[in-house]
PDB file of C-alpha atoms in Angstrom:
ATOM      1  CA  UNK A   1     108.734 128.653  78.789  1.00 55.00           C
ATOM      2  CA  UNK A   2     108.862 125.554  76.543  1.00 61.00           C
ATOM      3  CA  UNK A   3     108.720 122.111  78.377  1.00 61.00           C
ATOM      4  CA  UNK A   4     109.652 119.324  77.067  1.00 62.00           C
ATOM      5  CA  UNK A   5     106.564 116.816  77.111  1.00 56.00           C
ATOM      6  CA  UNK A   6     108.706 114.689  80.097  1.00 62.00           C
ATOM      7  CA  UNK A   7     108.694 117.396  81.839  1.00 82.00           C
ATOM      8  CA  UNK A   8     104.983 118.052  82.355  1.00 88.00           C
ATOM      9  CA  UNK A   9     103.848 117.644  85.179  1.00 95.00           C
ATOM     10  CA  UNK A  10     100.262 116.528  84.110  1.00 97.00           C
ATOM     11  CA  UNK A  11      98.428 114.360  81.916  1.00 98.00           C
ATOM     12  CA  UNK A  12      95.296 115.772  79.812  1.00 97.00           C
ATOM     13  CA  UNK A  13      92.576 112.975  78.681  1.00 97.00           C
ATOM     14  CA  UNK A  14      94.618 111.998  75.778  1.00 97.00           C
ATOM     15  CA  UNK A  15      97.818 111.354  77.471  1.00 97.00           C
ATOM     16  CA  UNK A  16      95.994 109.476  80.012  1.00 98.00           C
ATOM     17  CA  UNK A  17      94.655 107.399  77.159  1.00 98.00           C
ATOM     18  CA  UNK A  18      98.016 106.715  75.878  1.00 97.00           C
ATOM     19  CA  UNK A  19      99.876 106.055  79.271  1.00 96.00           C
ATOM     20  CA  UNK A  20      97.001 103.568  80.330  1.00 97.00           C
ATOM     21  CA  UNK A  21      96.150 101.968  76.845  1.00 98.00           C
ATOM     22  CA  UNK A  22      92.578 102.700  77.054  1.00 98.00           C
ATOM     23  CA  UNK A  23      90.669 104.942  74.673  1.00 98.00           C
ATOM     24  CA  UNK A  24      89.804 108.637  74.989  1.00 97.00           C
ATOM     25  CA  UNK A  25      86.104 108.132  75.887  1.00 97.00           C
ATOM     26  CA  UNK A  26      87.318 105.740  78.517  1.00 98.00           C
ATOM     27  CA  UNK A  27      90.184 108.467  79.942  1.00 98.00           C
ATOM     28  CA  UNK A  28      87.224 110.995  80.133  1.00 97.00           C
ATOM     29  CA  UNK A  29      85.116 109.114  82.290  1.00 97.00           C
ATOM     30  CA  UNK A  30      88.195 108.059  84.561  1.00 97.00           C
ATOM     31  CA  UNK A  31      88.999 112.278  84.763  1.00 97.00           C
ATOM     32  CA  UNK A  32      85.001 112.417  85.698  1.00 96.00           C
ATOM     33  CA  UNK A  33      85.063 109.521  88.063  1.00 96.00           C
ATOM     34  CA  UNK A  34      85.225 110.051  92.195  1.00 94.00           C
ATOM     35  CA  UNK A  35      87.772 109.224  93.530  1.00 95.00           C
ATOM     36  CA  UNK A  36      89.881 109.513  90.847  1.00 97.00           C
ATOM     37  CA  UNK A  37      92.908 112.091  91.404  1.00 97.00           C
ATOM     38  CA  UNK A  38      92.071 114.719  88.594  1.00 98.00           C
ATOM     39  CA  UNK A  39      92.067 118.327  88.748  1.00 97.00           C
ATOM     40  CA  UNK A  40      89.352 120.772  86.760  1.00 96.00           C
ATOM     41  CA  UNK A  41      91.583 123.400  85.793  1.00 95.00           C
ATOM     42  CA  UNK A  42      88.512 124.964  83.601  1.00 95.00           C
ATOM     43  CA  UNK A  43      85.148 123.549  83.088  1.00 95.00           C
ATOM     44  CA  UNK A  44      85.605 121.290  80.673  1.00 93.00           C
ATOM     45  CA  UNK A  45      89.499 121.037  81.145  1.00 95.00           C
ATOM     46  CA  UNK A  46      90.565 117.925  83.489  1.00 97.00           C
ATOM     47  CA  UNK A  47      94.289 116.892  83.907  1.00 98.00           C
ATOM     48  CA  UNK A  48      95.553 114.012  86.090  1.00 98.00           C
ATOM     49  CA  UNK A  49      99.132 114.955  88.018  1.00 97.00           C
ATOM     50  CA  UNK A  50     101.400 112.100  86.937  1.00 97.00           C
ATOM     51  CA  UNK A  51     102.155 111.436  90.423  1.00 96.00           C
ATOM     52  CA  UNK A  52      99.064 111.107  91.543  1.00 97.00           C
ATOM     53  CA  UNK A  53      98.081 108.744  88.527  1.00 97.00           C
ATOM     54  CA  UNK A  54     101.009 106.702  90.060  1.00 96.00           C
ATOM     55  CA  UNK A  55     100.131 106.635  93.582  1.00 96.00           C
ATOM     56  CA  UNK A  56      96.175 105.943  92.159  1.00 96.00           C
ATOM     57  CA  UNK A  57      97.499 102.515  90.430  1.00 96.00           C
ATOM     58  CA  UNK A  58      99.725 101.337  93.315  1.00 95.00           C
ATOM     59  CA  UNK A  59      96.255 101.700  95.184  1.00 94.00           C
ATOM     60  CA  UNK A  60      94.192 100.118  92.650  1.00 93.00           C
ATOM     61  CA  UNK A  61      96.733  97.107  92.206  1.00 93.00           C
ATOM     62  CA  UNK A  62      96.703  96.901  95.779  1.00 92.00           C
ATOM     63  CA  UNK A  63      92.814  96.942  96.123  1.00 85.00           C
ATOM     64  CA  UNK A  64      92.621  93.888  93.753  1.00 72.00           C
ATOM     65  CA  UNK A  65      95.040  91.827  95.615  1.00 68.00           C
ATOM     66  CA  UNK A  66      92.959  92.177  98.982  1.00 61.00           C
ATOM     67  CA  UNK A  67      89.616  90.824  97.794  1.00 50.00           C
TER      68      UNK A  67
END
């Protein structure tokens, strides 16, 4: 099964980078952080769903507009 990279369903820590403009170091410790939406999928493997990376902003933009 070969998926085309819009198909995937998840971001690893340097897609993350790249979809959020930040650099890898940075992605890492937003895959470690609580609270954040990511899934271990070995021990050192994280991956973000892109949906949930979605619904995470909406709630972060959100967060910033109530204070």
């Amino acid at each position: 099964k070969n998926m085309a990279a819009s198909e995937k369903l998840v971001l690893n820590a340097d897609e993350l980078a790249a979809a959020l403009g930040i650099c890898r170091p940075a992605a890492y410790d937003l895959l470690h952080k609580k609270g954040f939406p990511s899934i271990q999928v070995t021990p050192r493997r994280f991956v973000v769903p892109k949906a949930a990376l979605e619904e995470w902003l909406l709630q972060q933009a959100q967060g910033e507009q109530e204070v």
